[in-house]
PDB file of N, CA and C in Angstrom:
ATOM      1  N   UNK A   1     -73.279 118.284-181.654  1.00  0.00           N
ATOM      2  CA  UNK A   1     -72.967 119.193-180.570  1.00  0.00           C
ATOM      3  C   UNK A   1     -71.492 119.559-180.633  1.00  0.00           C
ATOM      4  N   UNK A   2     -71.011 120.637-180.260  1.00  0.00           N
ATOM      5  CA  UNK A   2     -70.013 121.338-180.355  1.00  0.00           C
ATOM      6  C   UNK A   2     -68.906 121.294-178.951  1.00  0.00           C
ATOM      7  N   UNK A   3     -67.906 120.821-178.999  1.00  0.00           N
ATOM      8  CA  UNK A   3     -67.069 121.494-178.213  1.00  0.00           C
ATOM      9  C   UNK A   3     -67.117 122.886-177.320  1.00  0.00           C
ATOM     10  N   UNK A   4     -67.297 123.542-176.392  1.00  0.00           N
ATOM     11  CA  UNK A   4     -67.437 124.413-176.261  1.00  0.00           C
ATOM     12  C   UNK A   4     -66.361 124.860-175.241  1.00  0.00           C
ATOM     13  N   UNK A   5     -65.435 125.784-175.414  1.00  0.00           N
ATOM     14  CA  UNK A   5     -64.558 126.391-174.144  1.00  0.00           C
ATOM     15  C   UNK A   5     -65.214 127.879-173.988  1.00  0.00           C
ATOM     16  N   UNK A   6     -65.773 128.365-172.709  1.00  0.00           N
ATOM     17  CA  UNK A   6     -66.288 129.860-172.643  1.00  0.00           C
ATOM     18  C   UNK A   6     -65.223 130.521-172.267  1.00  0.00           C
ATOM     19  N   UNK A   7     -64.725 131.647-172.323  1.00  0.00           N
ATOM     20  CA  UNK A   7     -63.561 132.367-171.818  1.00  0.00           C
ATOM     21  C   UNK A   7     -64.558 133.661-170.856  1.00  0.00           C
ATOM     22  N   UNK A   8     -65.879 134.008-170.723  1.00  0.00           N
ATOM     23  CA  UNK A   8     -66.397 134.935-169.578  1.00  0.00           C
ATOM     24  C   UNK A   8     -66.612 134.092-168.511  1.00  0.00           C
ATOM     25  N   UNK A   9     -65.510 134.471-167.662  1.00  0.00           N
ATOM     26  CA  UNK A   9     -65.586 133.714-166.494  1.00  0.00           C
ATOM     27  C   UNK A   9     -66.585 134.529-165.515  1.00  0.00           C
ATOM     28  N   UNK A  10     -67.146 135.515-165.452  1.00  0.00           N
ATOM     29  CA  UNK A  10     -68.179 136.078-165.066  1.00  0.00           C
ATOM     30  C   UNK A  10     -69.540 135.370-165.341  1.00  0.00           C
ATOM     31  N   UNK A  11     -69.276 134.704-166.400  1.00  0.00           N
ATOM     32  CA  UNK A  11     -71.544 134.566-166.510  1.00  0.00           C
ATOM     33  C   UNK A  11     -71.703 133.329-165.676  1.00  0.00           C
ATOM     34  N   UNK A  12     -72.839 133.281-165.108  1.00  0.00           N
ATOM     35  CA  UNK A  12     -73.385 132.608-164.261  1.00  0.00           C
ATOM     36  C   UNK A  12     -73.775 131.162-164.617  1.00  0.00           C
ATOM     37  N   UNK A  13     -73.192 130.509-165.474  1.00  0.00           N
ATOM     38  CA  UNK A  13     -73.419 129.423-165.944  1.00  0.00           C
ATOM     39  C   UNK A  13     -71.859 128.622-166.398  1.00  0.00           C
ATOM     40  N   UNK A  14     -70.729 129.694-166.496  1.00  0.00           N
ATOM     41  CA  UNK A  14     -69.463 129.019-166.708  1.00  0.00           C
ATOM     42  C   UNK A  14     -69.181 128.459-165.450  1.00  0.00           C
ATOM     43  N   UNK A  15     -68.359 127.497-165.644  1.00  0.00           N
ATOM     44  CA  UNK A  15     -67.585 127.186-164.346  1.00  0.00           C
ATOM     45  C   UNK A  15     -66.654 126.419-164.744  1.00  0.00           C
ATOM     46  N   UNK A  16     -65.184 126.807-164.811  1.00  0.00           N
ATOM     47  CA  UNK A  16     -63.830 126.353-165.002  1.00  0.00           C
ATOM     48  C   UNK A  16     -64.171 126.017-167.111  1.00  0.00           C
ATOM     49  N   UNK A  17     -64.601 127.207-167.489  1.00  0.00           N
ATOM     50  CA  UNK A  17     -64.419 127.274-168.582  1.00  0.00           C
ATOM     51  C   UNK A  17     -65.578 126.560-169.348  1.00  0.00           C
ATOM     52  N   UNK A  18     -66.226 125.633-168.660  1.00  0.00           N
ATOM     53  CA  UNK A  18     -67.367 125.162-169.432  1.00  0.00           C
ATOM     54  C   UNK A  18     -68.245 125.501-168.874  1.00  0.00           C
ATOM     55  N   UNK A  19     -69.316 125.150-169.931  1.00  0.00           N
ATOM     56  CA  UNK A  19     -70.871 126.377-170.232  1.00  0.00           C
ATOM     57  C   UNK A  19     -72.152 124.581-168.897  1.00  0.00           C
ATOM     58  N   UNK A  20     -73.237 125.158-168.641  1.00  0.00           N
ATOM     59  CA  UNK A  20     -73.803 124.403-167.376  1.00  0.00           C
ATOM     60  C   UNK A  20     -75.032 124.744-167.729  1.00  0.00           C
ATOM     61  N   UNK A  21     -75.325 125.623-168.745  1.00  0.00           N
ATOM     62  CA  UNK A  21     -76.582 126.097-169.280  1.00  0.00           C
ATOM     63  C   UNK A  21     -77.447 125.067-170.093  1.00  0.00           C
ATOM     64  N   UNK A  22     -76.384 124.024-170.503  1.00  0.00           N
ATOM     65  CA  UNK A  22     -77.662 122.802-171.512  1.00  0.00           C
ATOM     66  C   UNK A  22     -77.523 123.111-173.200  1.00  0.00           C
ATOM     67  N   UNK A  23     -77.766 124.519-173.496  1.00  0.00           N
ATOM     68  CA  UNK A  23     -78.014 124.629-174.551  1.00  0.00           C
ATOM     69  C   UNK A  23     -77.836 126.403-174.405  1.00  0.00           C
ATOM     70  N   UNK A  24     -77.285 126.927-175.767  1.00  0.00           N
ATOM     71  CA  UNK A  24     -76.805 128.390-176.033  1.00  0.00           C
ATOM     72  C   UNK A  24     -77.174 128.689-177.439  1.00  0.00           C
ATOM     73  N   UNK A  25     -77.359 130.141-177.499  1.00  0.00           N
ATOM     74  CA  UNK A  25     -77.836 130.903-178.858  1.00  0.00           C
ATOM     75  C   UNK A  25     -77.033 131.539-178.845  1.00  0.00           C
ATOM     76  N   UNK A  26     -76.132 131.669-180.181  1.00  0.00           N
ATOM     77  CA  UNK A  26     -75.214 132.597-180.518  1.00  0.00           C
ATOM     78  C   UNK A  26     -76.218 134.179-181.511  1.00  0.00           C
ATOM     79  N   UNK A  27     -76.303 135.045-180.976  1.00  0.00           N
ATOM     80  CA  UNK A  27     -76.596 135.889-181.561  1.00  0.00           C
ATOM     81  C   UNK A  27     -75.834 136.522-182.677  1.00  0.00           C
ATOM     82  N   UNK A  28     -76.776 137.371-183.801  1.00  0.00           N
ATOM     83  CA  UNK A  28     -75.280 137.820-184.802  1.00  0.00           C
ATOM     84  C   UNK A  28     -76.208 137.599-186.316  1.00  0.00           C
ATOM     85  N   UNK A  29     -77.295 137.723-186.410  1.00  0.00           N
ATOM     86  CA  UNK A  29     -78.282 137.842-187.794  1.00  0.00           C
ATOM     87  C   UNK A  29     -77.212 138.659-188.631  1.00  0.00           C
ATOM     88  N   UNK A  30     -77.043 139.552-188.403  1.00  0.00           N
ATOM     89  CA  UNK A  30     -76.178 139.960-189.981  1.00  0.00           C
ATOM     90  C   UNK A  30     -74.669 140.287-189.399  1.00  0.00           C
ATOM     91  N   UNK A  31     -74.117 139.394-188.864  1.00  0.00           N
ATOM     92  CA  UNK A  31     -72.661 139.423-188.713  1.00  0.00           C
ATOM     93  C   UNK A  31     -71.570 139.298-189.235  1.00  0.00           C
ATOM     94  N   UNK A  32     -70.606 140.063-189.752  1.00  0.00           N
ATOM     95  CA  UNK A  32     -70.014 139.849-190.562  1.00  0.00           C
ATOM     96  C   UNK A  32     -68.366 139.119-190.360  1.00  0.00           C
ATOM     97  N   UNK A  33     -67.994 139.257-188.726  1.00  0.00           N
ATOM     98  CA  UNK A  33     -67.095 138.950-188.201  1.00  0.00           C
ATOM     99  C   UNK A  33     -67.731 138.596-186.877  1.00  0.00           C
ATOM    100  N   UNK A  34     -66.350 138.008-185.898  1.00  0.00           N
ATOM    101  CA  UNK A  34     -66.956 137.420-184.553  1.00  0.00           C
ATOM    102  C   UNK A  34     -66.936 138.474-183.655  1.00  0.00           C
ATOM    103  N   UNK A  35     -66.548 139.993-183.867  1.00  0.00           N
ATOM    104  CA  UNK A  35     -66.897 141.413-183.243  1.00  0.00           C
ATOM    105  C   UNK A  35     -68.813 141.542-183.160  1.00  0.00           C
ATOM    106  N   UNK A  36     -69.530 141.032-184.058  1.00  0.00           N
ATOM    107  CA  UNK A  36     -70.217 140.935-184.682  1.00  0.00           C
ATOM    108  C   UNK A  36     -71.941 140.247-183.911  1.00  0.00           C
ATOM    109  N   UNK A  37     -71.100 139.226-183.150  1.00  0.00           N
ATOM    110  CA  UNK A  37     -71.719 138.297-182.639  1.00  0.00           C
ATOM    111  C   UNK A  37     -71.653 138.544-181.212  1.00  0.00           C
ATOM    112  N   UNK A  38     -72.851 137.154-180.423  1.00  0.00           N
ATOM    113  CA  UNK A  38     -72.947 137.331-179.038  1.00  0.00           C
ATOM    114  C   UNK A  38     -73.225 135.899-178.514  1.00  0.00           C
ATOM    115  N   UNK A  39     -73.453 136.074-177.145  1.00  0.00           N
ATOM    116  CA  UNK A  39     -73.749 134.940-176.642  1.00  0.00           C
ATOM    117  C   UNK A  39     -75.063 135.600-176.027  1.00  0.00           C
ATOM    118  N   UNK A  40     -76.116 134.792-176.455  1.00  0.00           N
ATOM    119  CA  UNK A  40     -77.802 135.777-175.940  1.00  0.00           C
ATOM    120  C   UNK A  40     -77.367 134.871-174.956  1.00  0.00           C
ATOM    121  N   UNK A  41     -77.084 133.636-174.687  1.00  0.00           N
ATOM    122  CA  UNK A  41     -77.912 133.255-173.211  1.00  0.00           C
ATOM    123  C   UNK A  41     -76.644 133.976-172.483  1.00  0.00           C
ATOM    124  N   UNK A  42     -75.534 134.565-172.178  1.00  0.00           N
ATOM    125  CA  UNK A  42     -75.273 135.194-171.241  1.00  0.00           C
ATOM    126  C   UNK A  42     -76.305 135.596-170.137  1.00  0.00           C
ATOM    127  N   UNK A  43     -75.544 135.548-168.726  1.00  0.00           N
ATOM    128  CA  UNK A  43     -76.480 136.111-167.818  1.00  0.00           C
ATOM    129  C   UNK A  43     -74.925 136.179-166.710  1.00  0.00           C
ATOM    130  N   UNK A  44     -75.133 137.740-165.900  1.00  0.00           N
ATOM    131  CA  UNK A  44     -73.929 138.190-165.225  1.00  0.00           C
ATOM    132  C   UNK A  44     -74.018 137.387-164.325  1.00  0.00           C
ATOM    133  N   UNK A  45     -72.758 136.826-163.817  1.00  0.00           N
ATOM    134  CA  UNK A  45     -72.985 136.013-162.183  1.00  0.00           C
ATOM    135  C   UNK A  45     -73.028 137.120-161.192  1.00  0.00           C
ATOM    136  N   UNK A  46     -73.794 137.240-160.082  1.00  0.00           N
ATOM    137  CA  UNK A  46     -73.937 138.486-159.085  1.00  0.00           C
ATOM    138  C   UNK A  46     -73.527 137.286-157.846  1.00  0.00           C
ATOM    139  N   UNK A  47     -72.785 138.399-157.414  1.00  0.00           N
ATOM    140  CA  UNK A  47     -72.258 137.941-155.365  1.00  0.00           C
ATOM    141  C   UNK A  47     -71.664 136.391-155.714  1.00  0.00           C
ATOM    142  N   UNK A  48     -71.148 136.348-156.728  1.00  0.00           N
ATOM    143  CA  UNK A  48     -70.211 134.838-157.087  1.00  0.00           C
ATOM    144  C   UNK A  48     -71.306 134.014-157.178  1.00  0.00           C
ATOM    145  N   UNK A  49     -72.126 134.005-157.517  1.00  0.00           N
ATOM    146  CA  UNK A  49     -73.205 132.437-157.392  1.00  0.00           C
ATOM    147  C   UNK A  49     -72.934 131.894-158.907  1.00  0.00           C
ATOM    148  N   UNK A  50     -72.879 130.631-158.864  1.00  0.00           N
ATOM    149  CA  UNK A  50     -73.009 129.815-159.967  1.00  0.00           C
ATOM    150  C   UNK A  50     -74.456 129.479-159.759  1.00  0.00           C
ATOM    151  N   UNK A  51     -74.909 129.229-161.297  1.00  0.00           N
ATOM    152  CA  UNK A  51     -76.248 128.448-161.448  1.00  0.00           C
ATOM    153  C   UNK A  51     -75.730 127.818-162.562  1.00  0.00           C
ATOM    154  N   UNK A  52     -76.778 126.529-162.340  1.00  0.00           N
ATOM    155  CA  UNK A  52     -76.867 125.292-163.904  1.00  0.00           C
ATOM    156  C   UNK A  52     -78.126 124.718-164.149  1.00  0.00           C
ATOM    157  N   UNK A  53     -78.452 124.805-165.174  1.00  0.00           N
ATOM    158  CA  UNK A  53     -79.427 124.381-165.611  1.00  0.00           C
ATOM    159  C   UNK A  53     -79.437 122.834-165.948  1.00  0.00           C
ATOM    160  N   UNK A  54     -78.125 122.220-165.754  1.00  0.00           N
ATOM    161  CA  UNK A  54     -77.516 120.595-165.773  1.00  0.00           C
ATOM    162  C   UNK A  54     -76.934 120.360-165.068  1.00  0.00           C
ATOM    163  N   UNK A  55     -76.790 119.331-164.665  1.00  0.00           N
ATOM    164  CA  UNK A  55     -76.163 118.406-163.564  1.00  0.00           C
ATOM    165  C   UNK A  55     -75.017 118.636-163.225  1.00  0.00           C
ATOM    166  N   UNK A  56     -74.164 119.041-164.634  1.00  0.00           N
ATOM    167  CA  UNK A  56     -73.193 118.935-164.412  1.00  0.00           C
ATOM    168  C   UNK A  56     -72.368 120.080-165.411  1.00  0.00           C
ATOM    169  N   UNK A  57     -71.732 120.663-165.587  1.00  0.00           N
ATOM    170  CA  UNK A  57     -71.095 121.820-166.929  1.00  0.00           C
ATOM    171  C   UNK A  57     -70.743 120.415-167.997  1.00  0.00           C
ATOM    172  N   UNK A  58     -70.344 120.787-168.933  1.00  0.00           N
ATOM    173  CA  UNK A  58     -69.779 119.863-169.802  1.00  0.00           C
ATOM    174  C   UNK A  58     -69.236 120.187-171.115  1.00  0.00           C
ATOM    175  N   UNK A  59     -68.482 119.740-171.664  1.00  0.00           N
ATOM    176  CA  UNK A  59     -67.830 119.988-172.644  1.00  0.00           C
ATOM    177  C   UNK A  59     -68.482 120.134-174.370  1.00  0.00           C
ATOM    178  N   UNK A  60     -69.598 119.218-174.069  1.00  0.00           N
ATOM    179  CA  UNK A  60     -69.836 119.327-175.327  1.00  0.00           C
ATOM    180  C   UNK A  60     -71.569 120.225-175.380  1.00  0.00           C
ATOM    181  N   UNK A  61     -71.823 120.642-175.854  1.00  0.00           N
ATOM    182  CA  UNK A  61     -73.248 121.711-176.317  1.00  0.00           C
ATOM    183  C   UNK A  61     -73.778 121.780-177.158  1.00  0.00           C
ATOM    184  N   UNK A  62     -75.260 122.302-177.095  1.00  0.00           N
ATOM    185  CA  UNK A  62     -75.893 122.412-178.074  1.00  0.00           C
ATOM    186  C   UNK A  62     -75.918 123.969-178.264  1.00  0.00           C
ATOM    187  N   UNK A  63     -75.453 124.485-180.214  1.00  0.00           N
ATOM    188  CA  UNK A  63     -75.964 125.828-179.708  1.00  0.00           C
ATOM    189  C   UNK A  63     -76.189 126.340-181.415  1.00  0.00           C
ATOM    190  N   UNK A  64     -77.447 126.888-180.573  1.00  0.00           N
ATOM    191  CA  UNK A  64     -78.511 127.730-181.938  1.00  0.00           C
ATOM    192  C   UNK A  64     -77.681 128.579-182.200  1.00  0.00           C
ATOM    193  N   UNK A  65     -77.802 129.219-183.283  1.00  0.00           N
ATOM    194  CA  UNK A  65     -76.603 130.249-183.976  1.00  0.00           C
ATOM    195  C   UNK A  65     -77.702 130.835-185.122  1.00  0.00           C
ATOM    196  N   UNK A  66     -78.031 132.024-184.376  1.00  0.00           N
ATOM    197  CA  UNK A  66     -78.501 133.203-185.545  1.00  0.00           C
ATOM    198  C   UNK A  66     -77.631 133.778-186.640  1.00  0.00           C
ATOM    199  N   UNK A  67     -76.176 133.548-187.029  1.00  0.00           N
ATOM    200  CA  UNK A  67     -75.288 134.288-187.622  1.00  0.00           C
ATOM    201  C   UNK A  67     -74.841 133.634-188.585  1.00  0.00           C
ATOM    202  N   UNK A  68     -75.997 133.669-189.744  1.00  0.00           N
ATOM    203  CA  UNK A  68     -76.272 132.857-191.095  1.00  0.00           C
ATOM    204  C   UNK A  68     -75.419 133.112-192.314  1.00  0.00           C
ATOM    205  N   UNK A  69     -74.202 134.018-192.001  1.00  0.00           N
ATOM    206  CA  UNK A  69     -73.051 133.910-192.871  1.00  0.00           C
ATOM    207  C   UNK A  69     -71.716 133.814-192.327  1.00  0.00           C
ATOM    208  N   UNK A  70     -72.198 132.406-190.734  1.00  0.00           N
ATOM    209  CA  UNK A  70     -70.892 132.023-190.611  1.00  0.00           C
ATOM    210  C   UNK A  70     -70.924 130.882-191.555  1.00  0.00           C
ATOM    211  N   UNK A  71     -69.710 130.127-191.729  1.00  0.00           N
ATOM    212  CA  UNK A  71     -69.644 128.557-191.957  1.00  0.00           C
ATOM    213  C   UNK A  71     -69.867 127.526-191.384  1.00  0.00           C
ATOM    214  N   UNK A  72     -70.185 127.674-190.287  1.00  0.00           N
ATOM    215  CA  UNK A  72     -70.129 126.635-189.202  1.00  0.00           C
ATOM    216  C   UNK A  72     -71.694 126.621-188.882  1.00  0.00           C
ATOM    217  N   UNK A  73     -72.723 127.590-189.708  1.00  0.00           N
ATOM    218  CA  UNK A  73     -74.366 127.809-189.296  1.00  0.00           C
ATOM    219  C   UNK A  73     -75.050 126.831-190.173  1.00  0.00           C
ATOM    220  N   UNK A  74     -75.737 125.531-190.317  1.00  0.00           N
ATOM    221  CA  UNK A  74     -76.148 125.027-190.694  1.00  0.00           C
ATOM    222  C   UNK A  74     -77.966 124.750-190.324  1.00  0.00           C
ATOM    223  N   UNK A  75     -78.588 125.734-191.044  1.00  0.00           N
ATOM    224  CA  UNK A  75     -79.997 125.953-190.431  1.00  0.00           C
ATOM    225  C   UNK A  75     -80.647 125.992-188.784  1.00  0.00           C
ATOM    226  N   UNK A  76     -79.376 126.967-188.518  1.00  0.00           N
ATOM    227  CA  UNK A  76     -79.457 127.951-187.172  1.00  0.00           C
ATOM    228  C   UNK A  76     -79.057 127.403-186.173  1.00  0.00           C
ATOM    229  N   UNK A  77     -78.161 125.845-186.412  1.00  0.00           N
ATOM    230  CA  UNK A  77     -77.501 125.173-185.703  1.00  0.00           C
ATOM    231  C   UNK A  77     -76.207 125.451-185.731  1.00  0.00           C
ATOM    232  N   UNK A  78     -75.229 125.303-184.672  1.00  0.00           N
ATOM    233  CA  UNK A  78     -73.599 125.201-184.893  1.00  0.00           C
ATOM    234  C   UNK A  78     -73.138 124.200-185.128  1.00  0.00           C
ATOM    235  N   UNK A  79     -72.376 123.501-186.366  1.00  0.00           N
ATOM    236  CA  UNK A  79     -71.703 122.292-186.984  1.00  0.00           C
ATOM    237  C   UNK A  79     -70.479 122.707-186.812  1.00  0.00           C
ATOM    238  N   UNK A  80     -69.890 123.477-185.901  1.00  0.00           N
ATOM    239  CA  UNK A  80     -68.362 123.390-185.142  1.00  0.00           C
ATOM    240  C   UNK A  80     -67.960 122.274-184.881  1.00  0.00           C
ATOM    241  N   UNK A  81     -66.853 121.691-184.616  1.00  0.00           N
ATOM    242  CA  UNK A  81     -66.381 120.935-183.575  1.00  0.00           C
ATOM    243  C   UNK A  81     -65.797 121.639-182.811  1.00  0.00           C
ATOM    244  N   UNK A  82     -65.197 122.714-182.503  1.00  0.00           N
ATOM    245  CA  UNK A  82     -64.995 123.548-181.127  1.00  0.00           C
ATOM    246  C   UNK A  82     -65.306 124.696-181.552  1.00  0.00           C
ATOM    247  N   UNK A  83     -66.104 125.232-180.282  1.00  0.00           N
ATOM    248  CA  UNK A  83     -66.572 126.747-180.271  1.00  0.00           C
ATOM    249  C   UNK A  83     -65.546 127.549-178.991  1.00  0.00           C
ATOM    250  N   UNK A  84     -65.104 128.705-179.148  1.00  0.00           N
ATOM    251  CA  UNK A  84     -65.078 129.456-178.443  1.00  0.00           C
ATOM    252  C   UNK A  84     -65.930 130.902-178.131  1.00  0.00           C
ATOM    253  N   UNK A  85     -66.405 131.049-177.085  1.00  0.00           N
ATOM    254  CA  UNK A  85     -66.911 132.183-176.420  1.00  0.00           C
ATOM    255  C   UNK A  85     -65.775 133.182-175.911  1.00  0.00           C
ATOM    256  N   UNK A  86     -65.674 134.560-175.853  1.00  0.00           N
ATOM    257  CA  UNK A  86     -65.193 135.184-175.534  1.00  0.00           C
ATOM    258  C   UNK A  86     -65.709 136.787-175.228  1.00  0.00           C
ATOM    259  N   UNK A  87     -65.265 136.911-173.817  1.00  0.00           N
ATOM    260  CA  UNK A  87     -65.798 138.820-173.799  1.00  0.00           C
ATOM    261  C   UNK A  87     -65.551 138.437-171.809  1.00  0.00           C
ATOM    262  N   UNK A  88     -64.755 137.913-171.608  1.00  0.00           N
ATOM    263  CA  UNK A  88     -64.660 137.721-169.946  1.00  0.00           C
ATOM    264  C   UNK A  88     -64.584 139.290-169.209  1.00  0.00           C
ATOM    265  N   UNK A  89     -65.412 139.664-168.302  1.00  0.00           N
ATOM    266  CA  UNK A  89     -65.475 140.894-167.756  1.00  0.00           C
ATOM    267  C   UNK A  89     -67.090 141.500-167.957  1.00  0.00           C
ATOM    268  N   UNK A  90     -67.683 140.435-169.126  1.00  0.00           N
ATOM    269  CA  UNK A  90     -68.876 141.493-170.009  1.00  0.00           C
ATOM    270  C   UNK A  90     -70.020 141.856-168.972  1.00  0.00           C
ATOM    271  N   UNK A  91     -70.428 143.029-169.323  1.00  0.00           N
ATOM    272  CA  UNK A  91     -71.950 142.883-168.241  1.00  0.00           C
ATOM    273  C   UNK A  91     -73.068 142.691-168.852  1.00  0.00           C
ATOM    274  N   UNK A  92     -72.887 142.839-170.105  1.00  0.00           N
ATOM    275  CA  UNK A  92     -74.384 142.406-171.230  1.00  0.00           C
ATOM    276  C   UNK A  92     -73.773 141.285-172.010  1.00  0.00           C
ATOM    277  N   UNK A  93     -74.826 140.251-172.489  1.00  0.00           N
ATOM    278  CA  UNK A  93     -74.267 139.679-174.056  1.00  0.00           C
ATOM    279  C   UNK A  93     -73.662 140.173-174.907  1.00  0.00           C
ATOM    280  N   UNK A  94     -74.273 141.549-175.252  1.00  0.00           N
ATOM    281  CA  UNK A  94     -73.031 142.346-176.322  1.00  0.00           C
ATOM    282  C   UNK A  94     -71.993 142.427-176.128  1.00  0.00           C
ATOM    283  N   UNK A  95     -71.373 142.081-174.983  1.00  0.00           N
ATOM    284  CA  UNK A  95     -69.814 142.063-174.689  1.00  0.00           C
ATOM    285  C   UNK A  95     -69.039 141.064-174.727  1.00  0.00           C
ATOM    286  N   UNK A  96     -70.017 139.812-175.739  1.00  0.00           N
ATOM    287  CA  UNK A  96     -69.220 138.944-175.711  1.00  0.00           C
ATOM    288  C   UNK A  96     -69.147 138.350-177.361  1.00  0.00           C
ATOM    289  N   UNK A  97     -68.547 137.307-177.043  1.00  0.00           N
ATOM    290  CA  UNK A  97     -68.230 137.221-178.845  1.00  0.00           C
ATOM    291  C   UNK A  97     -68.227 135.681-179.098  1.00  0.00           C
ATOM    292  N   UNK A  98     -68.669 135.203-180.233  1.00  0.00           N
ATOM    293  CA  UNK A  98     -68.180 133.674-180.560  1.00  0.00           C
ATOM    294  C   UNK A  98     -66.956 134.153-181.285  1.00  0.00           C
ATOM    295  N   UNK A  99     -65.465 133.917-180.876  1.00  0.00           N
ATOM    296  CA  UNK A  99     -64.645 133.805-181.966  1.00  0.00           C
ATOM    297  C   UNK A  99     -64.042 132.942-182.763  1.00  0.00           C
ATOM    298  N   UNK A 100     -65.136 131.549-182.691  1.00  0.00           N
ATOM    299  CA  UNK A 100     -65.121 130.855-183.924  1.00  0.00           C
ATOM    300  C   UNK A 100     -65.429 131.276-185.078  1.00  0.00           C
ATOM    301  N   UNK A 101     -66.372 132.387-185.206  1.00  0.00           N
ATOM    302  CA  UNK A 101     -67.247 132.763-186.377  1.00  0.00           C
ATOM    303  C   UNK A 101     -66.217 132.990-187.588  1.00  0.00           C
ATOM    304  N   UNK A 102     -66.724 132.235-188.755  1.00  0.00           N
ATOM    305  CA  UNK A 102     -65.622 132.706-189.712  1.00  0.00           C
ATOM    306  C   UNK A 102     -66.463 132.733-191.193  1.00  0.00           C
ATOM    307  N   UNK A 103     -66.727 133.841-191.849  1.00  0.00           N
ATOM    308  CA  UNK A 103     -67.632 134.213-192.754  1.00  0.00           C
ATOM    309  C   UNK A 103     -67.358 133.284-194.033  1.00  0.00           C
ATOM    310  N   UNK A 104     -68.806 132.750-194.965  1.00  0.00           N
ATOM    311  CA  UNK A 104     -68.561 132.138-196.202  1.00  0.00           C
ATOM    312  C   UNK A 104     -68.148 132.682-196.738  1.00  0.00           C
TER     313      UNK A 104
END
């Protein structure tokens, strides 16, 4: 499991930078950079509500990774030790980015 810091302080599952979701899919099948990529489980927070799917947010995650010519994709898993998320403001997943991604 990966380190994870999110920088969309909008999605409904961050809270003070860590992810509360359990588990995340980085989108990005033929990505060639971290412009490239997404965070599918994004979901917008509406009227400020937090939701979690865990007890608690936490630092470390599990996360599927469709984007099979990063380095860090090891049969659709992330073998990071820290991930960053980024696209704070986004209103879709496409507006956001892993910018760990770093091509073989």
């Amino acid at each position: 499991m990966a380190e994870l810091k999110c920088g969309v302080e909008n999605c409904t599952y961050n809270k003070e930078h860590l992810c509360s979701k359990g588990d995340i899919m980085v989108g990005g099948k033929h990505a060639d950079n971290s412009d490239d990529t997404c965070c599918e489980s994004f979901m917008e927070r509406r009227d400020g509500a937090f939701t979690s799917s865990t007890a608690h947010p936490s630092k470390t995650i599990s996360i599927d990774c469709e984007a099979v010519k990063c380095i860090y994709n090891s049969n659709y898993k992330c073998v990071a030790d820290h991930v960053d998320i980024t696209g704070n403001g986004a209103d879709s997943s496409r507006e956001t980015n892993c910018a760990t991604f770093a091509e073989r």
